[in-house]
JSON list of C-alpha atoms in Angstrom, two decimals:
[
{"chain": "A", "resi": 176, "resn": "VAL", "atom": "CA", "xyz": [135.35, 115.94, 161.07]},
{"chain": "A", "resi": 177, "resn": "TYR", "atom": "CA", "xyz": [134.57, 118.94, 158.87]},
{"chain": "A", "resi": 178, "resn": "ASP", "atom": "CA", "xyz": [132.42, 118.32, 155.81]},
{"chain": "A", "resi": 179, "resn": "THR", "atom": "CA", "xyz": [132.88, 121.43, 153.68]},
{"chain": "A", "resi": 180, "resn": "PRO", "atom": "CA", "xyz": [130.77, 122.21, 150.61]},
{"chain": "A", "resi": 181, "resn": "GLY", "atom": "CA", "xyz": [132.35, 121.56, 147.25]},
{"chain": "A", "resi": 182, "resn": "PRO", "atom": "CA", "xyz": [133.15, 124.26, 144.71]},
{"chain": "A", "resi": 183, "resn": "ASP", "atom": "CA", "xyz": [129.98, 123.42, 142.76]},
{"chain": "A", "resi": 184, "resn": "ALA", "atom": "CA", "xyz": [127.76, 124.16, 145.78]},
{"chain": "A", "resi": 185, "resn": "THR", "atom": "CA", "xyz": [125.52, 127.14, 145.12]},
{"chain": "A", "resi": 186, "resn": "GLY", "atom": "CA", "xyz": [124.65, 129.76, 147.67]},
{"chain": "A", "resi": 187, "resn": "THR", "atom": "CA", "xyz": [127.57, 128.85, 149.95]},
{"chain": "A", "resi": 188, "resn": "ASN", "atom": "CA", "xyz": [130.94, 130.40, 150.61]},
{"chain": "A", "resi": 189, "resn": "HIS", "atom": "CA", "xyz": [132.88, 127.19, 150.12]},
{"chain": "A", "resi": 190, "resn": "LYS", "atom": "CA", "xyz": [136.25, 128.91, 150.09]},
{"chain": "A", "resi": 191, "resn": "GLU", "atom": "CA", "xyz": [135.73, 130.47, 153.51]},
{"chain": "A", "resi": 192, "resn": "SER", "atom": "CA", "xyz": [134.60, 127.19, 155.11]},
{"chain": "A", "resi": 193, "resn": "ALA", "atom": "CA", "xyz": [137.41, 125.28, 153.39]},
{"chain": "A", "resi": 194, "resn": "ILE", "atom": "CA", "xyz": [140.05, 127.71, 154.67]},
{"chain": "A", "resi": 195, "resn": "LYS", "atom": "CA", "xyz": [138.70, 127.34, 158.21]},
{"chain": "A", "resi": 196, "resn": "ALA", "atom": "CA", "xyz": [138.78, 123.53, 157.92]},
{"chain": "A", "resi": 197, "resn": "ILE", "atom": "CA", "xyz": [142.29, 123.49, 156.43]},
{"chain": "A", "resi": 198, "resn": "ASN", "atom": "CA", "xyz": [143.56, 125.55, 159.34]},
{"chain": "A", "resi": 199, "resn": "LEU", "atom": "CA", "xyz": [142.09, 123.08, 161.83]},
{"chain": "A", "resi": 200, "resn": "CYS", "atom": "CA", "xyz": [142.35, 119.65, 160.17]},
{"chain": "A", "resi": 201, "resn": "ASP", "atom": "CA", "xyz": [145.14, 117.09, 160.23]},
{"chain": "A", "resi": 202, "resn": "VAL", "atom": "CA", "xyz": [144.13, 115.43, 156.95]},
{"chain": "A", "resi": 203, "resn": "ALA", "atom": "CA", "xyz": [141.98, 116.72, 154.09]},
{"chain": "A", "resi": 204, "resn": "ILE", "atom": "CA", "xyz": [140.18, 114.38, 151.70]},
{"chain": "A", "resi": 205, "resn": "PHE", "atom": "CA", "xyz": [139.22, 115.92, 148.38]},
{"chain": "A", "resi": 206, "resn": "ALA", "atom": "CA", "xyz": [136.35, 113.85, 146.98]},
{"chain": "A", "resi": 207, "resn": "ILE", "atom": "CA", "xyz": [136.01, 113.55, 143.21]},
{"chain": "A", "resi": 208, "resn": "ASP", "atom": "CA", "xyz": [132.87, 112.07, 141.66]},
{"chain": "A", "resi": 209, "resn": "TYR", "atom": "CA", "xyz": [133.74, 109.16, 139.34]},
{"chain": "A", "resi": 210, "resn": "SER", "atom": "CA", "xyz": [130.87, 110.11, 137.02]},
{"chain": "A", "resi": 211, "resn": "LYS", "atom": "CA", "xyz": [132.18, 113.66, 136.56]},
{"chain": "A", "resi": 212, "resn": "TYR", "atom": "CA", "xyz": [135.91, 113.36, 137.21]},
{"chain": "A", "resi": 213, "resn": "LEU", "atom": "CA", "xyz": [137.18, 116.89, 137.78]},
{"chain": "A", "resi": 214, "resn": "THR", "atom": "CA", "xyz": [134.85, 119.75, 136.96]},
{"chain": "A", "resi": 215, "resn": "LYS", "atom": "CA", "xyz": [136.20, 123.16, 135.89]},
{"chain": "A", "resi": 216, "resn": "ASP", "atom": "CA", "xyz": [135.12, 124.61, 139.24]},
{"chain": "A", "resi": 217, "resn": "GLU", "atom": "CA", "xyz": [137.06, 121.90, 141.07]},
{"chain": "A", "resi": 218, "resn": "GLU", "atom": "CA", "xyz": [140.16, 122.59, 138.99]},
{"chain": "A", "resi": 219, "resn": "GLU", "atom": "CA", "xyz": [140.02, 126.30, 139.86]},
{"chain": "A", "resi": 220, "resn": "TYR", "atom": "CA", "xyz": [139.41, 125.41, 143.49]},
{"chain": "A", "resi": 221, "resn": "LEU", "atom": "CA", "xyz": [142.47, 123.14, 143.61]},
{"chain": "A", "resi": 222, "resn": "LYS", "atom": "CA", "xyz": [144.68, 125.89, 142.22]},
{"chain": "A", "resi": 223, "resn": "GLN", "atom": "CA", "xyz": [143.61, 128.09, 145.11]},
{"chain": "A", "resi": 224, "resn": "ILE", "atom": "CA", "xyz": [143.85, 125.60, 147.95]},
{"chain": "A", "resi": 225, "resn": "LYS", "atom": "CA", "xyz": [147.25, 124.18, 146.90]},
{"chain": "A", "resi": 226, "resn": "THR", "atom": "CA", "xyz": [148.89, 127.45, 147.92]},
{"chain": "A", "resi": 227, "resn": "LEU", "atom": "CA", "xyz": [146.96, 127.47, 151.18]},
{"chain": "A", "resi": 228, "resn": "PHE", "atom": "CA", "xyz": [148.04, 123.91, 152.02]},
{"chain": "A", "resi": 229, "resn": "GLU", "atom": "CA", "xyz": [151.66, 124.74, 151.27]},
{"chain": "A", "resi": 230, "resn": "THR", "atom": "CA", "xyz": [151.50, 127.88, 153.43]},
{"chain": "A", "resi": 231, "resn": "LYS", "atom": "CA", "xyz": [150.19, 125.78, 156.32]},
{"chain": "A", "resi": 232, "resn": "HIS", "atom": "CA", "xyz": [152.80, 123.03, 155.62]},
{"chain": "A", "resi": 233, "resn": "LYS", "atom": "CA", "xyz": [150.00, 120.49, 155.16]},
{"chain": "A", "resi": 234, "resn": "PHE", "atom": "CA", "xyz": [150.30, 119.70, 151.46]},
{"chain": "A", "resi": 235, "resn": "HIS", "atom": "CA", "xyz": [151.37, 116.11, 152.22]},
{"chain": "A", "resi": 236, "resn": "THR", "atom": "CA", "xyz": [148.10, 115.54, 154.12]},
{"chain": "A", "resi": 237, "resn": "LEU", "atom": "CA", "xyz": [145.89, 116.34, 151.13]},
{"chain": "A", "resi": 238, "resn": "VAL", "atom": "CA", "xyz": [144.43, 113.03, 149.90]},
{"chain": "A", "resi": 239, "resn": "PHE", "atom": "CA", "xyz": [142.30, 112.59, 146.78]},
{"chain": "A", "resi": 240, "resn": "VAL", "atom": "CA", "xyz": [139.43, 110.12, 146.56]},
{"chain": "A", "resi": 241, "resn": "ILE", "atom": "CA", "xyz": [137.60, 109.10, 143.39]},
{"chain": "A", "resi": 242, "resn": "ASN", "atom": "CA", "xyz": [134.29, 108.03, 144.87]},
{"chain": "A", "resi": 243, "resn": "LYS", "atom": "CA", "xyz": [131.31, 106.19, 143.33]},
{"chain": "A", "resi": 244, "resn": "MET", "atom": "CA", "xyz": [133.56, 103.60, 141.69]},
{"chain": "A", "resi": 245, "resn": "ASP", "atom": "CA", "xyz": [130.55, 101.27, 141.83]},
{"chain": "A", "resi": 246, "resn": "LEU", "atom": "CA", "xyz": [129.27, 103.22, 138.80]},
{"chain": "A", "resi": 247, "resn": "ALA", "atom": "CA", "xyz": [132.09, 101.65, 136.79]},
{"chain": "A", "resi": 248, "resn": "LEU", "atom": "CA", "xyz": [130.30, 98.31, 137.18]},
{"chain": "A", "resi": 249, "resn": "ASN", "atom": "CA", "xyz": [127.42, 99.65, 135.09]},
{"chain": "A", "resi": 250, "resn": "ASP", "atom": "CA", "xyz": [129.66, 100.04, 132.06]},
{"chain": "A", "resi": 251, "resn": "LYS", "atom": "CA", "xyz": [129.79, 97.29, 129.46]},
{"chain": "A", "resi": 252, "resn": "GLU", "atom": "CA", "xyz": [133.49, 96.79, 130.06]},
{"chain": "A", "resi": 253, "resn": "ALA", "atom": "CA", "xyz": [135.00, 96.86, 133.55]},
{"chain": "A", "resi": 254, "resn": "LYS", "atom": "CA", "xyz": [137.11, 99.97, 133.97]},
{"chain": "A", "resi": 255, "resn": "SER", "atom": "CA", "xyz": [140.43, 99.58, 135.74]},
{"chain": "A", "resi": 256, "resn": "ARG", "atom": "CA", "xyz": [140.84, 101.54, 138.96]},
{"chain": "A", "resi": 257, "resn": "ILE", "atom": "CA", "xyz": [144.45, 102.10, 137.96]},
{"chain": "A", "resi": 258, "resn": "LYS", "atom": "CA", "xyz": [143.37, 103.77, 134.72]},
{"chain": "A", "resi": 259, "resn": "SER", "atom": "CA", "xyz": [140.90, 105.98, 136.59]},
{"chain": "A", "resi": 260, "resn": "ILE", "atom": "CA", "xyz": [143.59, 106.98, 139.10]},
{"chain": "A", "resi": 261, "resn": "ASP", "atom": "CA", "xyz": [146.12, 107.64, 136.32]},
{"chain": "A", "resi": 262, "resn": "PHE", "atom": "CA", "xyz": [143.59, 109.78, 134.47]},
{"chain": "A", "resi": 263, "resn": "ILE", "atom": "CA", "xyz": [142.91, 111.89, 137.57]},
{"chain": "A", "resi": 264, "resn": "ARG", "atom": "CA", "xyz": [146.64, 112.14, 138.31]},
{"chain": "A", "resi": 265, "resn": "LYS", "atom": "CA", "xyz": [147.25, 113.53, 134.83]},
{"chain": "A", "resi": 266, "resn": "ARG", "atom": "CA", "xyz": [144.42, 116.03, 135.24]},
{"chain": "A", "resi": 267, "resn": "LEU", "atom": "CA", "xyz": [145.88, 117.11, 138.58]},
{"chain": "A", "resi": 268, "resn": "CYS", "atom": "CA", "xyz": [149.34, 117.51, 137.04]},
{"chain": "A", "resi": 269, "resn": "ASP", "atom": "CA", "xyz": [147.80, 119.75, 134.40]},
{"chain": "A", "resi": 270, "resn": "ILE", "atom": "CA", "xyz": [146.61, 121.98, 137.25]},
{"chain": "A", "resi": 271, "resn": "ASP", "atom": "CA", "xyz": [149.98, 122.00, 138.99]},
{"chain": "A", "resi": 272, "resn": "GLU", "atom": "CA", "xyz": [153.04, 119.73, 138.69]},
{"chain": "A", "resi": 273, "resn": "HIS", "atom": "CA", "xyz": [153.21, 119.47, 142.49]},
{"chain": "A", "resi": 274, "resn": "TYR", "atom": "CA", "xyz": [150.16, 117.21, 142.33]},
{"chain": "A", "resi": 275, "resn": "LYS", "atom": "CA", "xyz": [152.11, 114.52, 140.44]},
{"chain": "A", "resi": 276, "resn": "ASP", "atom": "CA", "xyz": [153.01, 112.70, 143.67]},
{"chain": "A", "resi": 277, "resn": "CYS", "atom": "CA", "xyz": [149.64, 113.08, 145.36]},
{"chain": "A", "resi": 278, "resn": "VAL", "atom": "CA", "xyz": [147.91, 110.14, 147.00]},
{"chain": "A", "resi": 279, "resn": "ILE", "atom": "CA", "xyz": [144.73, 108.99, 145.22]},
{"chain": "A", "resi": 280, "resn": "PHE", "atom": "CA", "xyz": [142.27, 106.32, 146.35]},
{"chain": "A", "resi": 281, "resn": "ALA", "atom": "CA", "xyz": [139.38, 104.88, 144.38]},
{"chain": "A", "resi": 282, "resn": "THR", "atom": "CA", "xyz": [136.38, 104.12, 146.59]},
{"chain": "A", "resi": 283, "resn": "SER", "atom": "CA", "xyz": [132.73, 103.15, 146.67]},
{"chain": "A", "resi": 284, "resn": "ALA", "atom": "CA", "xyz": [131.21, 104.50, 149.86]},
{"chain": "A", "resi": 285, "resn": "GLN", "atom": "CA", "xyz": [127.94, 102.90, 148.78]},
{"chain": "A", "resi": 286, "resn": "ASP", "atom": "CA", "xyz": [129.42, 99.38, 148.74]},
{"chain": "A", "resi": 287, "resn": "TYR", "atom": "CA", "xyz": [131.12, 99.92, 152.08]},
{"chain": "A", "resi": 288, "resn": "PHE", "atom": "CA", "xyz": [127.87, 101.02, 153.73]},
{"chain": "A", "resi": 289, "resn": "TYR", "atom": "CA", "xyz": [126.07, 98.10, 152.09]},
{"chain": "A", "resi": 290, "resn": "SER", "atom": "CA", "xyz": [128.53, 95.78, 153.85]},
{"chain": "A", "resi": 291, "resn": "LEU", "atom": "CA", "xyz": [127.95, 97.51, 157.20]},
{"chain": "A", "resi": 292, "resn": "GLU", "atom": "CA", "xyz": [124.18, 97.23, 156.78]},
{"chain": "A", "resi": 293, "resn": "LEU", "atom": "CA", "xyz": [124.54, 93.53, 156.05]},
{"chain": "A", "resi": 294, "resn": "LEU", "atom": "CA", "xyz": [126.69, 92.95, 159.15]},
{"chain": "A", "resi": 295, "resn": "GLN", "atom": "CA", "xyz": [124.13, 94.80, 161.25]},
{"chain": "A", "resi": 296, "resn": "ALA", "atom": "CA", "xyz": [121.35, 92.63, 159.79]},
{"chain": "A", "resi": 297, "resn": "ALA", "atom": "CA", "xyz": [123.43, 89.51, 160.54]},
{"chain": "A", "resi": 298, "resn": "HIS", "atom": "CA", "xyz": [123.49, 90.48, 164.22]},
{"chain": "A", "resi": 299, "resn": "GLU", "atom": "CA", "xyz": [119.81, 91.41, 164.39]},
{"chain": "A", "resi": 300, "resn": "ASP", "atom": "CA", "xyz": [118.04, 88.82, 162.23]},
{"chain": "A", "resi": 301, "resn": "LYS", "atom": "CA", "xyz": [118.51, 85.07, 162.68]},
{"chain": "A", "resi": 302, "resn": "LYS", "atom": "CA", "xyz": [118.01, 84.34, 158.97]},
{"chain": "A", "resi": 303, "resn": "CYS", "atom": "CA", "xyz": [120.93, 86.65, 158.15]},
{"chain": "A", "resi": 304, "resn": "SER", "atom": "CA", "xyz": [123.29, 85.25, 160.80]},
{"chain": "A", "resi": 305, "resn": "VAL", "atom": "CA", "xyz": [125.00, 83.17, 158.09]},
{"chain": "A", "resi": 306, "resn": "PHE", "atom": "CA", "xyz": [126.68, 86.40, 156.97]},
{"chain": "A", "resi": 307, "resn": "LEU", "atom": "CA", "xyz": [128.65, 86.53, 160.23]},
{"chain": "A", "resi": 308, "resn": "ASP", "atom": "CA", "xyz": [130.79, 83.77, 158.71]},
{"chain": "A", "resi": 309, "resn": "SER", "atom": "CA", "xyz": [133.47, 85.64, 156.76]},
{"chain": "A", "resi": 310, "resn": "LYS", "atom": "CA", "xyz": [133.59, 82.84, 154.16]},
{"chain": "A", "resi": 311, "resn": "THR", "atom": "CA", "xyz": [129.89, 83.03, 153.23]},
{"chain": "A", "resi": 312, "resn": "ASN", "atom": "CA", "xyz": [129.47, 83.56, 149.49]},
{"chain": "A", "resi": 313, "resn": "LEU", "atom": "CA", "xyz": [127.08, 86.48, 149.15]},
{"chain": "A", "resi": 314, "resn": "TYR", "atom": "CA", "xyz": [126.36, 85.60, 145.54]},
{"chain": "A", "resi": 315, "resn": "THR", "atom": "CA", "xyz": [124.86, 82.22, 146.43]},
{"chain": "A", "resi": 316, "resn": "GLU", "atom": "CA", "xyz": [123.20, 83.18, 149.74]},
{"chain": "A", "resi": 317, "resn": "LEU", "atom": "CA", "xyz": [121.66, 86.64, 149.40]},
{"chain": "A", "resi": 318, "resn": "ARG", "atom": "CA", "xyz": [118.80, 85.89, 147.02]},
{"chain": "A", "resi": 319, "resn": "GLY", "atom": "CA", "xyz": [117.56, 82.83, 148.90]},
{"chain": "A", "resi": 320, "resn": "ILE", "atom": "CA", "xyz": [117.44, 84.64, 152.23]},
{"chain": "A", "resi": 321, "resn": "LYS", "atom": "CA", "xyz": [115.74, 87.65, 150.62]},
{"chain": "A", "resi": 322, "resn": "GLU", "atom": "CA", "xyz": [113.06, 85.36, 149.15]},
{"chain": "A", "resi": 323, "resn": "GLU", "atom": "CA", "xyz": [112.52, 83.71, 152.56]},
{"chain": "A", "resi": 324, "resn": "LEU", "atom": "CA", "xyz": [112.01, 87.12, 154.15]},
{"chain": "A", "resi": 325, "resn": "GLU", "atom": "CA", "xyz": [109.56, 88.09, 151.40]},
{"chain": "A", "resi": 326, "resn": "GLU", "atom": "CA", "xyz": [107.40, 85.05, 152.27]},
{"chain": "A", "resi": 327, "resn": "GLU", "atom": "CA", "xyz": [107.04, 86.05, 155.93]},
{"chain": "A", "resi": 328, "resn": "GLU", "atom": "CA", "xyz": [103.67, 87.39, 157.07]},
{"chain": "A", "resi": 329, "resn": "PHE", "atom": "CA", "xyz": [105.20, 90.51, 158.60]},
{"chain": "A", "resi": 330, "resn": "GLN", "atom": "CA", "xyz": [107.88, 91.59, 156.18]},
{"chain": "A", "resi": 331, "resn": "ASN", "atom": "CA", "xyz": [110.91, 93.63, 157.15]},
{"chain": "A", "resi": 332, "resn": "GLU", "atom": "CA", "xyz": [110.83, 95.92, 154.10]},
{"chain": "A", "resi": 333, "resn": "GLU", "atom": "CA", "xyz": [114.01, 97.75, 155.10]},
{"chain": "A", "resi": 334, "resn": "LEU", "atom": "CA", "xyz": [116.02, 94.53, 155.38]},
{"chain": "A", "resi": 335, "resn": "ILE", "atom": "CA", "xyz": [114.58, 93.16, 152.13]},
{"chain": "A", "resi": 336, "resn": "ASN", "atom": "CA", "xyz": [115.62, 96.39, 150.41]},
{"chain": "A", "resi": 337, "resn": "VAL", "atom": "CA", "xyz": [119.17, 96.11, 151.80]},
{"chain": "A", "resi": 338, "resn": "LEU", "atom": "CA", "xyz": [119.45, 92.52, 150.56]},
{"chain": "A", "resi": 339, "resn": "SER", "atom": "CA", "xyz": [118.03, 93.47, 147.14]},
{"chain": "A", "resi": 340, "resn": "ASN", "atom": "CA", "xyz": [120.57, 96.26, 146.72]},
{"chain": "A", "resi": 341, "resn": "LEU", "atom": "CA", "xyz": [123.39, 93.98, 147.80]},
{"chain": "A", "resi": 342, "resn": "ASP", "atom": "CA", "xyz": [122.26, 91.17, 145.53]},
{"chain": "A", "resi": 343, "resn": "ALA", "atom": "CA", "xyz": [122.39, 93.48, 142.50]},
{"chain": "A", "resi": 344, "resn": "GLU", "atom": "CA", "xyz": [125.78, 94.90, 143.47]},
{"chain": "A", "resi": 345, "resn": "VAL", "atom": "CA", "xyz": [127.34, 91.51, 144.24]},
{"chain": "A", "resi": 346, "resn": "GLY", "atom": "CA", "xyz": [126.13, 90.21, 140.88]},
{"chain": "A", "resi": 347, "resn": "LYS", "atom": "CA", "xyz": [127.89, 93.09, 139.11]},
{"chain": "A", "resi": 348, "resn": "ILE", "atom": "CA", "xyz": [131.11, 92.58, 141.07]},
{"chain": "A", "resi": 349, "resn": "LYS", "atom": "CA", "xyz": [131.12, 88.86, 140.30]},
{"chain": "A", "resi": 350, "resn": "SER", "atom": "CA", "xyz": [130.45, 89.21, 136.58]},
{"chain": "A", "resi": 351, "resn": "GLN", "atom": "CA", "xyz": [132.59, 92.30, 135.93]},
{"chain": "A", "resi": 352, "resn": "LEU", "atom": "CA", "xyz": [135.59, 91.33, 138.04]},
{"chain": "A", "resi": 353, "resn": "GLY", "atom": "CA", "xyz": [135.40, 87.56, 137.64]},
{"chain": "A", "resi": 354, "resn": "TYR", "atom": "CA", "xyz": [135.26, 86.55, 141.31]},
{"chain": "A", "resi": 355, "resn": "LYS", "atom": "CA", "xyz": [134.15, 82.97, 142.01]},
{"chain": "A", "resi": 356, "resn": "SER", "atom": "CA", "xyz": [133.04, 83.96, 145.49]},
{"chain": "A", "resi": 357, "resn": "VAL", "atom": "CA", "xyz": [132.06, 87.39, 146.82]},
{"chain": "A", "resi": 358, "resn": "THR", "atom": "CA", "xyz": [132.23, 87.68, 150.62]},
{"chain": "A", "resi": 359, "resn": "ILE", "atom": "CA", "xyz": [131.66, 90.68, 152.88]},
{"chain": "A", "resi": 360, "resn": "GLN", "atom": "CA", "xyz": [135.45, 91.07, 152.92]},
{"chain": "A", "resi": 361, "resn": "THR", "atom": "CA", "xyz": [135.50, 91.11, 149.10]},
{"chain": "A", "resi": 362, "resn": "LEU", "atom": "CA", "xyz": [132.84, 93.82, 149.11]},
{"chain": "A", "resi": 363, "resn": "GLN", "atom": "CA", "xyz": [134.71, 95.93, 151.66]},
{"chain": "A", "resi": 364, "resn": "ASN", "atom": "CA", "xyz": [138.02, 95.52, 149.84]},
{"chain": "A", "resi": 365, "resn": "TYR", "atom": "CA", "xyz": [136.37, 96.50, 146.57]},
{"chain": "A", "resi": 366, "resn": "SER", "atom": "CA", "xyz": [134.91, 99.58, 148.28]},
{"chain": "A", "resi": 367, "resn": "GLY", "atom": "CA", "xyz": [138.44, 100.82, 149.04]},
{"chain": "A", "resi": 368, "resn": "VAL", "atom": "CA", "xyz": [137.16, 102.54, 152.19]},
{"chain": "A", "resi": 369, "resn": "PRO", "atom": "CA", "xyz": [139.12, 100.43, 154.75]},
{"chain": "A", "resi": 370, "resn": "GLN", "atom": "CA", "xyz": [142.35, 101.19, 152.85]},
{"chain": "A", "resi": 371, "resn": "LEU", "atom": "CA", "xyz": [141.51, 104.90, 152.80]},
{"chain": "A", "resi": 372, "resn": "MET", "atom": "CA", "xyz": [140.70, 104.93, 156.53]},
{"chain": "A", "resi": 373, "resn": "ASN", "atom": "CA", "xyz": [143.94, 103.09, 157.35]},
{"chain": "A", "resi": 374, "resn": "TYR", "atom": "CA", "xyz": [145.95, 105.61, 155.35]},
{"chain": "A", "resi": 375, "resn": "VAL", "atom": "CA", "xyz": [144.20, 108.59, 156.95]},
{"chain": "A", "resi": 376, "resn": "SER", "atom": "CA", "xyz": [144.78, 107.10, 160.41]},
{"chain": "A", "resi": 377, "resn": "TYR", "atom": "CA", "xyz": [148.46, 106.63, 159.57]}
]
């Protein structure tokens, strides 16, 4: 895995490292920040690397990801992933018409890693073992378990913090998206990361 600096990175030769990675990689994921969409630097960057991908016959392995979709839950009205993807697709088409058929995923790496942290806690802490059941409703269970842990003499601050973060995020998902029950699977599906990983593997 090559993690190259983005075009906004200062003091780095991002073009040189990107060219090296493109020559070596099977799949390239171009991450776009949901809060910024495409910056001018990113647009210029994409004009340059499109030609490079085509020269290397790898254009079909360039995948776009709109990350930090969890930020959409902070808005007063839930924003559709489809609208976000369509907006980015139009911006990409403005750069070059060849981008009109590109593959775009909307993800929340934060929510995916929250789910992994919870699964780890479920294996390590008896109080959290209820989360090993894939049907457990996080919305109804998280707060109670967090409060139990807070009452212990020797508190696991790291675990309490994980549960607090999850509790806030699950509440947003439930209210914004109208789920009756939010499970770990719901959280992972909302994150979009498993779908992205499956596509990249394919």
